[in-house]
XYZ file of C-alpha atoms in Angstrom:
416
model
C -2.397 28.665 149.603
C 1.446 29.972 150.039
C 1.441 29.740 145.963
C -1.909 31.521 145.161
C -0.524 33.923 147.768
C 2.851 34.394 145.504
C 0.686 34.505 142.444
C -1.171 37.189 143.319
C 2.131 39.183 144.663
C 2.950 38.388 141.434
C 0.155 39.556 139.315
C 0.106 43.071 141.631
C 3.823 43.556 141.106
C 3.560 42.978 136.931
C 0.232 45.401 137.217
C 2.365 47.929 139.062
C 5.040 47.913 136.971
C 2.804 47.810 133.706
C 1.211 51.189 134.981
C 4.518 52.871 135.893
C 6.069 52.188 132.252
C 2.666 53.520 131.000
C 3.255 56.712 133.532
C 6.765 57.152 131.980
C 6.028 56.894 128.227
C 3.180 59.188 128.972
C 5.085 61.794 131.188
C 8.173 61.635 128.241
C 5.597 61.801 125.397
C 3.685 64.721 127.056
C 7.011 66.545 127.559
C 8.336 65.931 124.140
C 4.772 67.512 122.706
C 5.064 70.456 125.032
C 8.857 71.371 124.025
C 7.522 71.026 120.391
C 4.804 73.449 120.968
C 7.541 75.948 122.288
C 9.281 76.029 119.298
C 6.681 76.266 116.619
C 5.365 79.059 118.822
C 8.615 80.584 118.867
C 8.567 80.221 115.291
C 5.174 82.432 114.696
C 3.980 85.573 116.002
C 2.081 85.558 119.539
C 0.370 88.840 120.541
C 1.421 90.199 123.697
C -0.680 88.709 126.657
C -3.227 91.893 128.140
C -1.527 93.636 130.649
C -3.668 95.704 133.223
C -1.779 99.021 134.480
C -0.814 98.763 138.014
C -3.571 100.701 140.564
C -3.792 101.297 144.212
C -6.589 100.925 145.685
C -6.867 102.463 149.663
C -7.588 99.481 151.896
C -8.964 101.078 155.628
C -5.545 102.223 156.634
C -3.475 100.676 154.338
C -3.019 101.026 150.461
C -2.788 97.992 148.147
C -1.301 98.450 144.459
C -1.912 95.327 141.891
C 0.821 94.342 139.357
C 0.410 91.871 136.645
C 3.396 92.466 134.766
C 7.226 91.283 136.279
C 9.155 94.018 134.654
C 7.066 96.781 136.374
C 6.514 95.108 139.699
C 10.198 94.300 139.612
C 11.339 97.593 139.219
C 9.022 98.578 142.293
C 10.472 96.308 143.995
C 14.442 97.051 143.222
C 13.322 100.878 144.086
C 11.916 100.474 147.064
C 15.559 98.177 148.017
C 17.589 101.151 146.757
C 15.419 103.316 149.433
C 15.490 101.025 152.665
C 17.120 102.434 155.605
C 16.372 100.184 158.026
C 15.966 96.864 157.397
C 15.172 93.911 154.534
C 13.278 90.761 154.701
C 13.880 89.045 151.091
C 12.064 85.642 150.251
C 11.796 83.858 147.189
C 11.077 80.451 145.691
C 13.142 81.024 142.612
C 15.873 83.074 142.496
C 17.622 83.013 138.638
C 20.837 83.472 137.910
C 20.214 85.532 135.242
C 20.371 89.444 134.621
C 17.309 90.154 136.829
C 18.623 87.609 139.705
C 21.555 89.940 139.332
C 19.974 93.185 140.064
C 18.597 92.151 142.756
C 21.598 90.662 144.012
C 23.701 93.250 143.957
C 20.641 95.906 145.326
C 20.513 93.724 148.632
C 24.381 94.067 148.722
C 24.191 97.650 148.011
C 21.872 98.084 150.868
C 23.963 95.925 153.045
C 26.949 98.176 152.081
C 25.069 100.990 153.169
C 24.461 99.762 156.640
C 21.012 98.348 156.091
C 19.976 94.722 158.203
C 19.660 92.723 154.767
C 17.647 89.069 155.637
C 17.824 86.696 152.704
C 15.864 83.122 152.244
C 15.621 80.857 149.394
C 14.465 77.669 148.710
C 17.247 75.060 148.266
C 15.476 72.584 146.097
C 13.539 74.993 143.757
C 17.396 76.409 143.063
C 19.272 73.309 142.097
C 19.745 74.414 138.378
C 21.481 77.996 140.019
C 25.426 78.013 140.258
C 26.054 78.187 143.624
C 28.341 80.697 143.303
C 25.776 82.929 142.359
C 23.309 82.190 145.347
C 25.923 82.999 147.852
C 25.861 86.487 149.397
C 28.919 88.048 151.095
C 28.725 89.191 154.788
C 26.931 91.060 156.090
C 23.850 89.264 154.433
C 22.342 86.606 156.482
C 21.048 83.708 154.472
C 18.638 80.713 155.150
C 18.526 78.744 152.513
C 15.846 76.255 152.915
C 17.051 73.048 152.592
C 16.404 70.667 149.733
C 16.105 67.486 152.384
C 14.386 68.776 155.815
C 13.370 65.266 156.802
C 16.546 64.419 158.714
C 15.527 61.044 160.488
C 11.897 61.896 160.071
C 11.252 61.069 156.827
C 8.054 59.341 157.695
C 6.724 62.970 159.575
C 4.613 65.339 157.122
C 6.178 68.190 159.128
C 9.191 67.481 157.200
C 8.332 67.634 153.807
C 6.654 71.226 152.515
C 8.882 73.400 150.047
C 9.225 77.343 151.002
C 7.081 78.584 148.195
C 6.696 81.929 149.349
C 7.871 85.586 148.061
C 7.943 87.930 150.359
C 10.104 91.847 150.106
C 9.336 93.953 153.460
C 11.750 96.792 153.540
C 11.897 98.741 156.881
C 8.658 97.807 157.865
C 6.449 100.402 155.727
C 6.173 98.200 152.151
C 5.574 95.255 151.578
C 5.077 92.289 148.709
C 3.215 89.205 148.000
C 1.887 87.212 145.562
C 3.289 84.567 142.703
C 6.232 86.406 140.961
C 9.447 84.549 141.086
C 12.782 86.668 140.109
C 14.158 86.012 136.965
C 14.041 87.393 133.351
C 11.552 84.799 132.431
C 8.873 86.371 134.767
C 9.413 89.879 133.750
C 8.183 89.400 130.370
C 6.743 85.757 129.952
C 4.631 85.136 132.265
C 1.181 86.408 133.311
C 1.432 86.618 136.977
C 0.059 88.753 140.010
C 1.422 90.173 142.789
C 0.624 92.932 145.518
C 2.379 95.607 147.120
C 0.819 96.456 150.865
C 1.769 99.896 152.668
C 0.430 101.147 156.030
C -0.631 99.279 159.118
C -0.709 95.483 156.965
C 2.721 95.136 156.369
C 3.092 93.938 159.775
C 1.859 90.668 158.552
C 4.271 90.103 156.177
C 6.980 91.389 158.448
C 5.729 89.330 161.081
C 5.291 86.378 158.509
C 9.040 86.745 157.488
C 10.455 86.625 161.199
C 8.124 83.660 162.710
C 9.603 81.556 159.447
C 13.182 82.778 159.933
C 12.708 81.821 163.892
C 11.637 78.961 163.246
C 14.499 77.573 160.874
C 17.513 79.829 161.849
C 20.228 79.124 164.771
C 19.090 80.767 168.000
C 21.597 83.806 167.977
C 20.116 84.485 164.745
C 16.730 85.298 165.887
C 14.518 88.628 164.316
C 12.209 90.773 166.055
C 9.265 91.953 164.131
C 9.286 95.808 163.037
C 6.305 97.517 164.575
C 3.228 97.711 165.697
C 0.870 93.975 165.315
C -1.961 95.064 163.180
C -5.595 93.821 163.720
C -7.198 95.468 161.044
C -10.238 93.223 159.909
C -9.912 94.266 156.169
C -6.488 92.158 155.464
C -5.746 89.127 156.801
C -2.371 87.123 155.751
C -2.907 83.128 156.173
C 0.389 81.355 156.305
C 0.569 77.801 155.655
C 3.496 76.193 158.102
C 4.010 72.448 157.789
C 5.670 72.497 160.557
C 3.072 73.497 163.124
C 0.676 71.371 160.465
C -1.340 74.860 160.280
C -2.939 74.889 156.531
C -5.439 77.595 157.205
C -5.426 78.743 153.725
C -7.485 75.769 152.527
C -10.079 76.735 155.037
C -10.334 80.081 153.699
C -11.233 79.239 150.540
C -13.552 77.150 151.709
C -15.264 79.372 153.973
C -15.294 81.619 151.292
C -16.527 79.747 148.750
C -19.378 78.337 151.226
C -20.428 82.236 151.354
C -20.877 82.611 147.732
C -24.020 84.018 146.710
C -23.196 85.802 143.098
C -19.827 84.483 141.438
C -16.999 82.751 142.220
C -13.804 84.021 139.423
C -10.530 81.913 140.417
C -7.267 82.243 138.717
C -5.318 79.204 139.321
C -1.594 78.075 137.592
C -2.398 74.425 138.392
C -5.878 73.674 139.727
C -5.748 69.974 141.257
C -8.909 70.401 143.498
C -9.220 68.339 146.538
C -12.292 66.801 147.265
C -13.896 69.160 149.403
C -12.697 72.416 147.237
C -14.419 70.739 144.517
C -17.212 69.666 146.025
C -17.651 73.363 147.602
C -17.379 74.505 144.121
C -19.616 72.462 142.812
C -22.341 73.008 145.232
C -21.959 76.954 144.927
C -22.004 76.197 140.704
C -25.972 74.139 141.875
C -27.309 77.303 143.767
C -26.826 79.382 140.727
C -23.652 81.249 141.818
C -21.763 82.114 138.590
C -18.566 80.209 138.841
C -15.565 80.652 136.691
C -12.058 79.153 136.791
C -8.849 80.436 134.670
C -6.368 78.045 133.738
C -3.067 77.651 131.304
C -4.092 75.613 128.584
C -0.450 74.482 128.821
C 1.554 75.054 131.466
C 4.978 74.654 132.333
C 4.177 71.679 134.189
C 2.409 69.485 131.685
C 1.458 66.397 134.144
C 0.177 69.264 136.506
C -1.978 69.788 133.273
C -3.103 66.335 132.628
C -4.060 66.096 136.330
C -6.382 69.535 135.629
C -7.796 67.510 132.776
C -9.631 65.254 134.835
C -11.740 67.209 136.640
C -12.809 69.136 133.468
C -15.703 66.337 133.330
C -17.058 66.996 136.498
C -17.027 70.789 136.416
C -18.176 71.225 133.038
C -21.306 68.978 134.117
C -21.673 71.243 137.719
C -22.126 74.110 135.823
C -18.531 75.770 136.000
C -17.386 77.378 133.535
C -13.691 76.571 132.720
C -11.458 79.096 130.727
C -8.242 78.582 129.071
C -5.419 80.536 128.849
C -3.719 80.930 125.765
C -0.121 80.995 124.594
C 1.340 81.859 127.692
C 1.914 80.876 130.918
C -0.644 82.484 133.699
C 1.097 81.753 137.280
C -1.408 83.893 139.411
C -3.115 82.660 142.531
C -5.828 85.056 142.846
C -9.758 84.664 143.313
C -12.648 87.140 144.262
C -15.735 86.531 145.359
C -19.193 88.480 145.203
C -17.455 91.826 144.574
C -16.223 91.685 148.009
C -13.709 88.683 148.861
C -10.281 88.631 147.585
C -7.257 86.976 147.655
C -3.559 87.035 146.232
C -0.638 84.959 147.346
C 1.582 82.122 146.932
C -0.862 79.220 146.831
C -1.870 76.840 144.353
C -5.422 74.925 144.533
C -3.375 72.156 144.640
C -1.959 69.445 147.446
C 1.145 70.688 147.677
C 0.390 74.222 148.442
C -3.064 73.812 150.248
C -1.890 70.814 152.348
C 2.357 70.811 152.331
C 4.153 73.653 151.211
C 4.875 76.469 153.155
C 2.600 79.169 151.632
C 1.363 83.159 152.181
C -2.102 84.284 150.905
C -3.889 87.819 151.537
C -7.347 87.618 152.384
C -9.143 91.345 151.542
C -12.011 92.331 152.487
C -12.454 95.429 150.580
C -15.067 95.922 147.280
C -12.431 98.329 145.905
C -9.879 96.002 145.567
C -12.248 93.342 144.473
C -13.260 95.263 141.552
C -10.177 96.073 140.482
C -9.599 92.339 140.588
C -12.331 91.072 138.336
C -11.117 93.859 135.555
C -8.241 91.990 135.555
C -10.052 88.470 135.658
C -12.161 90.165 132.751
C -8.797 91.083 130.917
C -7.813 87.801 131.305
C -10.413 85.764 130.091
C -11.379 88.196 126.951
C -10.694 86.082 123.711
C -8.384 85.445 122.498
C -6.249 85.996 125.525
C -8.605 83.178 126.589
C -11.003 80.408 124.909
C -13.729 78.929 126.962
C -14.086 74.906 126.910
C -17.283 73.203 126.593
C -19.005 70.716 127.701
C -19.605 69.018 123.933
C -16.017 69.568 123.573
C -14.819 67.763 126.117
C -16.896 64.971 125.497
C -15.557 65.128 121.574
C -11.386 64.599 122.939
C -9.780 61.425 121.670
C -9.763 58.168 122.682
C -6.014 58.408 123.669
C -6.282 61.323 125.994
C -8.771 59.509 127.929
C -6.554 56.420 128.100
C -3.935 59.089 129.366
C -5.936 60.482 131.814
C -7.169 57.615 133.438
C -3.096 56.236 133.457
C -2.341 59.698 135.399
C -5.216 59.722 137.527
C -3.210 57.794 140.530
C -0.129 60.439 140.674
C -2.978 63.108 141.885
C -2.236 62.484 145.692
C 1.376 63.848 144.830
C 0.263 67.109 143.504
């Protein structure tokens, strides 16, 4: 008995290590492909990915303004810093060490100089690869830089463990930003991205979404008040994903959401890892005829995020949804609108770490202005060539290998 016992401890152990080689040939292979790709694209001409012109659209009370391009939102963004009077709230996932970081850098220490309150956060982890010279800001700047181990003692507590992936710009209360730009040259010009700037009553939430995650990480004496008024205006709602407080509300408004569909369903997602209910919810909207589309990088820069997309191609593509591929550059937005009325922009991946770990910021609209102006963006987007569609025979055509691959990969899904 003891040795059957040892045999099969045995035979697990060899299994588990056969799969983890097979993971790490796979993962190095993948990676070697990808940085390949990069250079014989470098090496020919790539049009320009579609760019839609920045527009506000009025929101009740408040005024929302789209930007899918870094270098113009980022210039927005470094103009409304040069203007502040009051007060900053600054929070990013990446900050880069290159000549963009460095604007910004020195605008929040320009402000500071002035005599504006300048409130910095940045994620520790996400930053590793930035001198830390460069992420250190002279008095009077406060900084909370997130750390890269939170666990402490706890390591076994899921409070412990979500990443601040959020970007977030308030300045004195009257502007504010969301959505899935990093700062850094890279995102000014090579990525497609989206992000929002909010003025009137709504910035509130973003103010308000600043302070509670500053409170809750900062020393006492360091505590923040928000500016203004709270704002219960019906039309915008900002969900905030806290680990912490194990509050994930943004997976529940997609899923409400998506539950409500009736016409179409357009989602732009930079790494679309579905959970079970989020694609079973989009499956069942796909079965009562609701017209639902999902925009993807073909390759991304996470490639095993990519391989983990791949396998629920099979089960969408068969549902009815219609899956659209991004091509030649990177699309990073987290955006979706649904029947010409629903909207949202924010910080979120569909994805385990954002829906159910990270700590995350998404804008819920309610508005058909700013829905429309969405989907010409989604339309911009997913006009070929910018984007191919992938069908079903095509799927079912891939090779013999990648199946192999994917079904090696399958396993690490939990983890994204």
């Amino acid at each position: 008995m003891n040795l059957r016992r040892v045999s099969v401890r045995g035979t697990a152990v060899r299994g588990f290590q056969a799969w983890l080689t097979a993971v790490v040939v796979i993962v190095v292979g993948l990676m070697s492909t990808t940085k390949a790709r990069k250079v014989l694209r470098g090496a020919r001409a790539v049009a320009p990915f579609r760019r839609t012109p920045a527009t506000e659209v009025p929101v009740n009370e408040s005024a929302i303004t789209t930007f899918t391009e870094g270098a113009e939102l980022f210039d927005d963004m470094l103009a409304s810093i040069a203007g502040a009077k009051h007060r900053i709230h600054f929070e990013t996932y990446i900050l880069k060490g290159d000549h963009i970081g460095r604007r910004f850098k020195q605008a929040l220490i320009d402000a500071a100089a002035r005599g504006v309150e300048v409130n910095v956060v940045y994620d520790g982890f996400a930053n590793l690869v930035v001198r830390p010279d460069f992420l250190h800001f002279p008095p009077p700047i406060n900084v909370l830089r997130y750390p890269v181990w939170s666990a402490g003692w706890q390591v076994l507590s899921p409070r412990r463990f979500g990443r601040d992936h959020r970007k977030i710009l308030v300045v004195d209360g009257e502007v504010g930003y969301v959505g899935g730009y990093n700062v850094g040259a890279l995102y000014a010009t090579d990525w497609r991205d989206t992000h929002l700037r909010v003025t009137g009553p709504a910035v509130w939430d973003l103010d308000n979404a600043f302070v509670d995650f500053w409170n809750s990480h900062a020393r006492p004496e360091q505590r923040l008040e928000p500016d203004g008024a709270a704002s219960w205006d019906p039309h915008i709602r900002a969900h905030r994903n806290s680990p912490i407080q194990l509050m994930f509300p943004i997976r529940g408004m997609y899923l409400e959401a998506i539950d409500r569909a009736q016409h179409h369903v357009y989602i732009t997602a930079a790494y679309f890892i579905p959970d079970r209910d989020i694609l079973q919810g989009l499956l069942d909207a796909a079965a009562r005829g609701v017209d639902v589309r999902i925009l993807m990088p073909e390759v991304s820069n996470h490639v095993v995020a990519d391989w983990m997309s791949r396998g629920f191609y099979g089960r969408l593509l068969r549902g009815g949804v219609r899956v659209l591929l991004y091509q030649d550059w990177m699309v990073h937005a987290k955006t979706a609108t649904i029947d010409g009325r629903w909207s949202t922009v924010g910080t979120a991946n569909i994805d385990r770490l954002s829906l159910t770990g990270n700590y995350e910021i998404n804008l819920e609209i309610l508005d058909p202005g700013l829905a429309a102006h969405l989907e010409t963006v989604f339309a911009h987007d997913t006009e070929p060539p910018q984007a191919r569609e992938l069908t079903l025979a095509e799927w079912e055509r891939r090779h013999f290998v990648a199946r192999v691959c994917e079904l090696i990969l399958r396993p690490l899904r939990p983890l994204l």
